[in-house]
Amino acid sequence: MNHHGPDERTLESWKEIAAYLQRDAKTARNWEKNEGLPVHRHSHKSRSSVYAYPKEIDAWRAGRRVVAEPAAASRPWWRPVAVGATTLLCLIMVGNGVRPASAQQSEGERMRQIPFESGLESPSPDGRYLTFTDWKTGDLAVRDLTTGAKRRLTDEGVGVASGYADSAMISPDGRLVAYPFVDQTHDRYDLRLAPFSGTNIRDPKILHHSDDTKYLFLGGWTPDSKSILIIRQLKDQTSQIAMVSVEDGSLRMLKSFAWRTLGSATLSPDGRHIAYSGAASDTDWDIFALASDGSSEGKLTEGPANDSWPLWSPDGSQVVFFSDRTGASQSMWTVAVRDGKAAGPARLLKSDFGSGRFLPRPLTRNGELYFSTGCCATDVYGAQFNADMEILKPPAPVTQRFVDSTGGGSWSPDGKSLAYYLFRSPSQTIPGGTDLVIRTIATGAERLLHMPQIAVPPYIYTPPARWFPDGRSVMVVSYPSQRPGIGFYRVDLASGSAKLLETVPDAGPPDLSPDGKTIFYRTGSASSGMRLVSFSLDAKRETELKHIPVGKSFTPVAVSPDGKQLAYGVMDNPTGTAAAMSSLEVMPASGGEARQVFRGKMGPLAVTWSRDQKYLLFQQPGPALYRVPLAGGEPEKTGIMRGVFFPQIHPDGRRVVFGSGGEGKQQFWVLENFLPKAPEAYR
């Protein structure tokens, strides 16, 4: 019997069914066969003639257990290692690698996955469109979630190596799209504007342009589409919440913040208030509400917890946020808001929202939460060499205990232990979010050290902890708590206590001399000139060893096992991609003339020594790890065929650990029907 009304839309082919599901036809067929997707066949036609009803598909999708699917596309593994505003200012949640708890359906909530595009997706206010970065060109593009059609919105004509569009926002009237443009050549962010219609894609308007703007993140449009809320970090490390006029690009600063005290910010639907996460102390981040005219400010949350990522409900009656107040994992909370003030205590929505890393976007008008998972997923891998330094079997993760959240593997001087990071942090600037794990090689036993005062960035390019020769302490690189710069800390492995050794204004990933007395690192930028320096921990003095011209960049430096030589790459491409032509060089650790060992393409974060110092290991595009004789010669493959970050050779010369990204693990999700109604008294 047909229970469907005569006016109900019918999907008349596999193509239409797949478009409605936002998948391809093959996936739709598999879902019918294996998961009971409700598809009908005309009895008087061939078996391939199918039809389906959207209501039945919706009901099937609502009751279906969400199963993680392969991402439709992923950004290149060699994407420039530049920490964009989306990475710096957003609070990226980290867990144990299991998909979000909200994927288990309950109380009418629905979770669905949509094809992954770039990692920088952002929904339109009505939820119909999704803007994303086209990693082939660096341009801004859009996908219609109803039809699946894609088109580019910009044509900058510069390529990813020179710049790319970051997460965009479509105006409420649907006419314009605003986006930060990451200018990698000049090491700055611009705010740009383009017609959403796709006309004049070759001539986007530069709305805000300043050499002082290091990072820029969008917080929302005013309801009249005349102004844009931005969060920007300046090169002096202070941050600002400001409004930018669409008409003339003028900037009105609303509030300034000191180093490491501002997280993210969003504009209320009526444009009257701004919710932002701010630091009261290293271990206490709260949600605040600031009037958009700067006239008043109030606190929306209280208590010793890290509250982050405020998101306004469509009616402006509540602010959803994420917090670690119930434990180490991230939970989702909401607080009722009236006239910019908390109208009651915060209420728990989900006790364990976050597993894996996720990045939320602003809620749509329908109350949908779009978010990506698997962002910057990374694991520590291990592999074993034979006598000729060839891999005996494919690399495998060092631990199954923590998935997609480990990095920075480093062997102890005696080779009996391995130190690596466990990234739990809601942010790269909040202390205590990264733990140090000490693994005993013989037994596999692991001990976690919590470092409450140290802020270790939770990314694949975070440098490993470096062991001191006593084997009882390691050097950890962190953001210092009092002023901008990089802090070198000595962490005692018995107690977990951390001692600040020194703070330097600017330092690339460092290495420690075998005697534990000297730190080597790069400093400066490709746009202003880079230097290779040594820092004496005894004398507290920095010594320049080498400088390179503007427009080139250093890879991280690697100290030889005997401590007498340094190896590094000089990359011709200032963005530091793995496709860059480079010179692999060796020089005395005390300074002096450098010698070129290899000239060709190499990656930015993978230079190390063999233990006998006969070879240098480095990455070439492909990706693959190669070795080249120190005396010179042609590079040879080691057998590691994947992206490699900070490889570390075991003292026996036969084992290696390294960080590597989670290829294909990024996914994009939509959570629907999860918002509670605000209490009557608060509406």
mmCIF file with all atom_site columns, N, CA and C in Angstrom, residues 68-101:
data_model
loop_
_atom_site.group_PDB
_atom_site.id
_atom_site.type_symbol
_atom_site.label_atom_id
_atom_site.label_alt_id
_atom_site.label_comp_id
_atom_site.label_asym_id
_atom_site.label_entity_id
_atom_site.label_seq_id
_atom_site.pdbx_PDB_ins_code
_atom_site.Cartn_x
_atom_site.Cartn_y
_atom_site.Cartn_z
_atom_site.occupancy
_atom_site.B_iso_or_equiv
_atom_site.pdbx_formal_charge
_atom_site.auth_seq_id
_atom_site.auth_comp_id
_atom_site.auth_asym_id
_atom_site.auth_atom_id
_atom_site.pdbx_PDB_model_num
ATOM 1   N N  . ALA A 1 68  ? 31.879 5.476  10.171 1.00 0.00 ? 68  ALA A N  1
ATOM 2   C CA . ALA A 1 68  ? 32.855 6.359  9.537  1.00 0.00 ? 68  ALA A CA 1
ATOM 3   C C  . ALA A 1 68  ? 33.180 5.860  8.149  1.00 0.00 ? 68  ALA A C  1
ATOM 4   N N  . GLU A 1 69  ? 33.161 6.778  7.164  1.00 0.00 ? 69  GLU A N  1
ATOM 5   C CA . GLU A 1 69  ? 33.448 6.431  5.789  1.00 0.00 ? 69  GLU A CA 1
ATOM 6   C C  . GLU A 1 69  ? 34.729 7.111  5.353  1.00 0.00 ? 69  GLU A C  1
ATOM 7   N N  . PRO A 1 70  ? 35.353 6.608  4.306  1.00 0.00 ? 70  PRO A N  1
ATOM 8   C CA . PRO A 1 70  ? 36.556 7.267  3.823  1.00 0.00 ? 70  PRO A CA 1
ATOM 9   C C  . PRO A 1 70  ? 36.255 8.679  3.375  1.00 0.00 ? 70  PRO A C  1
ATOM 10  N N  . ALA A 1 71  ? 37.165 9.584  3.662  1.00 0.00 ? 71  ALA A N  1
ATOM 11  C CA . ALA A 1 71  ? 36.972 10.954 3.225  1.00 0.00 ? 71  ALA A CA 1
ATOM 12  C C  . ALA A 1 71  ? 37.004 11.027 1.715  1.00 0.00 ? 71  ALA A C  1
ATOM 13  N N  . ALA A 1 72  ? 36.173 11.915 1.151  1.00 0.00 ? 72  ALA A N  1
ATOM 14  C CA . ALA A 1 72  ? 36.099 12.034 -0.302 1.00 0.00 ? 72  ALA A CA 1
ATOM 15  C C  . ALA A 1 72  ? 37.377 12.601 -0.872 1.00 0.00 ? 72  ALA A C  1
ATOM 16  N N  . ALA A 1 73  ? 38.014 13.455 -0.132 1.00 0.00 ? 73  ALA A N  1
ATOM 17  C CA . ALA A 1 73  ? 39.266 14.055 -0.609 1.00 0.00 ? 73  ALA A CA 1
ATOM 18  C C  . ALA A 1 73  ? 40.011 14.565 0.596  1.00 0.00 ? 73  ALA A C  1
ATOM 19  N N  . SER A 1 74  ? 41.282 14.747 0.449  1.00 0.00 ? 74  SER A N  1
ATOM 20  C CA . SER A 1 74  ? 42.082 15.293 1.538  1.00 0.00 ? 74  SER A CA 1
ATOM 21  C C  . SER A 1 74  ? 43.102 16.243 0.964  1.00 0.00 ? 74  SER A C  1
ATOM 22  N N  . ARG A 1 75  ? 43.518 17.172 1.797  1.00 0.00 ? 75  ARG A N  1
ATOM 23  C CA . ARG A 1 75  ? 44.518 18.114 1.314  1.00 0.00 ? 75  ARG A CA 1
ATOM 24  C C  . ARG A 1 75  ? 45.842 17.398 1.141  1.00 0.00 ? 75  ARG A C  1
ATOM 25  N N  . PRO A 1 76  ? 46.723 17.935 0.319  1.00 0.00 ? 76  PRO A N  1
ATOM 26  C CA . PRO A 1 76  ? 47.999 17.263 0.075  1.00 0.00 ? 76  PRO A CA 1
ATOM 27  C C  . PRO A 1 76  ? 48.805 17.100 1.358  1.00 0.00 ? 76  PRO A C  1
ATOM 28  N N  . TRP A 1 77  ? 49.525 15.988 1.440  1.00 0.00 ? 77  TRP A N  1
ATOM 29  C CA . TRP A 1 77  ? 50.331 15.762 2.650  1.00 0.00 ? 77  TRP A CA 1
ATOM 30  C C  . TRP A 1 77  ? 51.424 16.807 2.767  1.00 0.00 ? 77  TRP A C  1
ATOM 31  N N  . TRP A 1 78  ? 51.750 17.446 1.636  1.00 0.00 ? 78  TRP A N  1
ATOM 32  C CA . TRP A 1 78  ? 52.831 18.434 1.679  1.00 0.00 ? 78  TRP A CA 1
ATOM 33  C C  . TRP A 1 78  ? 52.323 19.842 1.891  1.00 0.00 ? 78  TRP A C  1
ATOM 34  N N  . ARG A 1 79  ? 51.047 19.988 2.320  1.00 0.00 ? 79  ARG A N  1
ATOM 35  C CA . ARG A 1 79  ? 50.519 21.328 2.538  1.00 0.00 ? 79  ARG A CA 1
ATOM 36  C C  . ARG A 1 79  ? 51.503 22.153 3.353  1.00 0.00 ? 79  ARG A C  1
ATOM 37  N N  . PRO A 1 80  ? 51.737 23.428 2.982  1.00 0.00 ? 80  PRO A N  1
ATOM 38  C CA . PRO A 1 80  ? 52.715 24.261 3.685  1.00 0.00 ? 80  PRO A CA 1
ATOM 39  C C  . PRO A 1 80  ? 52.523 24.219 5.187  1.00 0.00 ? 80  PRO A C  1
ATOM 40  N N  . VAL A 1 81  ? 53.630 24.100 5.896  1.00 0.00 ? 81  VAL A N  1
ATOM 41  C CA . VAL A 1 81  ? 53.563 24.032 7.357  1.00 0.00 ? 81  VAL A CA 1
ATOM 42  C C  . VAL A 1 81  ? 53.446 25.447 7.889  1.00 0.00 ? 81  VAL A C  1
ATOM 43  N N  . ALA A 1 82  ? 52.245 26.010 7.776  1.00 0.00 ? 82  ALA A N  1
ATOM 44  C CA . ALA A 1 82  ? 51.966 27.352 8.263  1.00 0.00 ? 82  ALA A CA 1
ATOM 45  C C  . ALA A 1 82  ? 50.797 27.254 9.213  1.00 0.00 ? 82  ALA A C  1
ATOM 46  N N  . VAL A 1 83  ? 50.951 27.766 10.439 1.00 0.00 ? 83  VAL A N  1
ATOM 47  C CA . VAL A 1 83  ? 49.878 27.684 11.419 1.00 0.00 ? 83  VAL A CA 1
ATOM 48  C C  . VAL A 1 83  ? 48.916 28.813 11.141 1.00 0.00 ? 83  VAL A C  1
ATOM 49  N N  . GLY A 1 84  ? 47.789 28.513 10.479 1.00 0.00 ? 84  GLY A N  1
ATOM 50  C CA . GLY A 1 84  ? 46.825 29.534 10.110 1.00 0.00 ? 84  GLY A CA 1
ATOM 51  C C  . GLY A 1 84  ? 45.958 29.928 11.283 1.00 0.00 ? 84  GLY A C  1
ATOM 52  N N  . ALA A 1 85  ? 45.122 30.931 11.049 1.00 0.00 ? 85  ALA A N  1
ATOM 53  C CA . ALA A 1 85  ? 44.234 31.390 12.116 1.00 0.00 ? 85  ALA A CA 1
ATOM 54  C C  . ALA A 1 85  ? 43.313 30.286 12.566 1.00 0.00 ? 85  ALA A C  1
ATOM 55  N N  . THR A 1 86  ? 42.880 29.465 11.623 1.00 0.00 ? 86  THR A N  1
ATOM 56  C CA . THR A 1 86  ? 41.989 28.376 12.000 1.00 0.00 ? 86  THR A CA 1
ATOM 57  C C  . THR A 1 86  ? 42.687 27.427 12.948 1.00 0.00 ? 86  THR A C  1
ATOM 58  N N  . THR A 1 87  ? 44.003 27.291 12.813 1.00 0.00 ? 87  THR A N  1
ATOM 59  C CA . THR A 1 87  ? 44.750 26.398 13.674 1.00 0.00 ? 87  THR A CA 1
ATOM 60  C C  . THR A 1 87  ? 45.165 27.081 14.963 1.00 0.00 ? 87  THR A C  1
ATOM 61  N N  . LEU A 1 88  ? 45.558 28.350 14.862 1.00 0.00 ? 88  LEU A N  1
ATOM 62  C CA . LEU A 1 88  ? 46.076 29.030 16.040 1.00 0.00 ? 88  LEU A CA 1
ATOM 63  C C  . LEU A 1 88  ? 44.965 29.457 16.988 1.00 0.00 ? 88  LEU A C  1
ATOM 64  N N  . LEU A 1 89  ? 43.936 30.139 16.465 1.00 0.00 ? 89  LEU A N  1
ATOM 65  C CA . LEU A 1 89  ? 42.931 30.728 17.332 1.00 0.00 ? 89  LEU A CA 1
ATOM 66  C C  . LEU A 1 89  ? 41.829 29.765 17.699 1.00 0.00 ? 89  LEU A C  1
ATOM 67  N N  . CYS A 1 90  ? 41.550 28.807 16.805 1.00 0.00 ? 90  CYS A N  1
ATOM 68  C CA . CYS A 1 90  ? 40.522 27.832 17.143 1.00 0.00 ? 90  CYS A CA 1
ATOM 69  C C  . CYS A 1 90  ? 41.047 26.925 18.235 1.00 0.00 ? 90  CYS A C  1
ATOM 70  N N  . LEU A 1 91  ? 40.143 26.394 19.018 1.00 0.00 ? 91  LEU A N  1
ATOM 71  C CA . LEU A 1 91  ? 40.514 25.467 20.072 1.00 0.00 ? 91  LEU A CA 1
ATOM 72  C C  . LEU A 1 91  ? 40.232 24.073 19.566 1.00 0.00 ? 91  LEU A C  1
ATOM 73  N N  . ILE A 1 92  ? 41.266 23.354 19.208 1.00 0.00 ? 92  ILE A N  1
ATOM 74  C CA . ILE A 1 92  ? 41.099 22.060 18.560 1.00 0.00 ? 92  ILE A CA 1
ATOM 75  C C  . ILE A 1 92  ? 41.062 20.970 19.620 1.00 0.00 ? 92  ILE A C  1
ATOM 76  N N  . MET A 1 93  ? 39.962 20.229 19.639 1.00 0.00 ? 93  MET A N  1
ATOM 77  C CA . MET A 1 93  ? 39.744 19.250 20.680 1.00 0.00 ? 93  MET A CA 1
ATOM 78  C C  . MET A 1 93  ? 40.444 17.950 20.363 1.00 0.00 ? 93  MET A C  1
ATOM 79  N N  . VAL A 1 94  ? 40.980 17.339 21.416 1.00 0.00 ? 94  VAL A N  1
ATOM 80  C CA . VAL A 1 94  ? 41.733 16.115 21.232 1.00 0.00 ? 94  VAL A CA 1
ATOM 81  C C  . VAL A 1 94  ? 41.224 15.053 22.177 1.00 0.00 ? 94  VAL A C  1
ATOM 82  N N  . GLY A 1 95  ? 41.116 13.819 21.702 1.00 0.00 ? 95  GLY A N  1
ATOM 83  C CA . GLY A 1 95  ? 40.645 12.744 22.562 1.00 0.00 ? 95  GLY A CA 1
ATOM 84  C C  . GLY A 1 95  ? 41.386 11.466 22.290 1.00 0.00 ? 95  GLY A C  1
ATOM 85  N N  . ASN A 1 96  ? 40.666 10.362 22.314 1.00 0.00 ? 96  ASN A N  1
ATOM 86  C CA . ASN A 1 96  ? 41.353 9.074  22.224 1.00 0.00 ? 96  ASN A CA 1
ATOM 87  C C  . ASN A 1 96  ? 41.211 8.411  20.871 1.00 0.00 ? 96  ASN A C  1
ATOM 88  N N  . GLY A 1 97  ? 40.686 9.129  19.882 1.00 0.00 ? 97  GLY A N  1
ATOM 89  C CA . GLY A 1 97  ? 40.663 8.589  18.541 1.00 0.00 ? 97  GLY A CA 1
ATOM 90  C C  . GLY A 1 97  ? 39.405 7.857  18.162 1.00 0.00 ? 97  GLY A C  1
ATOM 91  N N  . VAL A 1 98  ? 38.416 7.754  19.040 1.00 0.00 ? 98  VAL A N  1
ATOM 92  C CA . VAL A 1 98  ? 37.141 7.138  18.704 1.00 0.00 ? 98  VAL A CA 1
ATOM 93  C C  . VAL A 1 98  ? 36.235 8.242  18.180 1.00 0.00 ? 98  VAL A C  1
ATOM 94  N N  . ARG A 1 99  ? 35.305 7.909  17.260 1.00 0.00 ? 99  ARG A N  1
ATOM 95  C CA . ARG A 1 99  ? 34.482 8.972  16.716 1.00 0.00 ? 99  ARG A CA 1
ATOM 96  C C  . ARG A 1 99  ? 33.566 9.538  17.792 1.00 0.00 ? 99  ARG A C  1
ATOM 97  N N  . PRO A 1 100 ? 33.016 10.744 17.558 1.00 0.00 ? 100 PRO A N  1
ATOM 98  C CA . PRO A 1 100 ? 32.273 11.444 18.606 1.00 0.00 ? 100 PRO A CA 1
ATOM 99  C C  . PRO A 1 100 ? 31.147 10.617 19.203 1.00 0.00 ? 100 PRO A C  1
ATOM 100 N N  . ALA A 1 101 ? 30.977 10.773 20.523 1.00 0.00 ? 101 ALA A N  1
ATOM 101 C CA . ALA A 1 101 ? 29.916 10.044 21.216 1.00 0.00 ? 101 ALA A CA 1
ATOM 102 C C  . ALA A 1 101 ? 28.548 10.403 20.662 1.00 0.00 ? 101 ALA A C  1
#
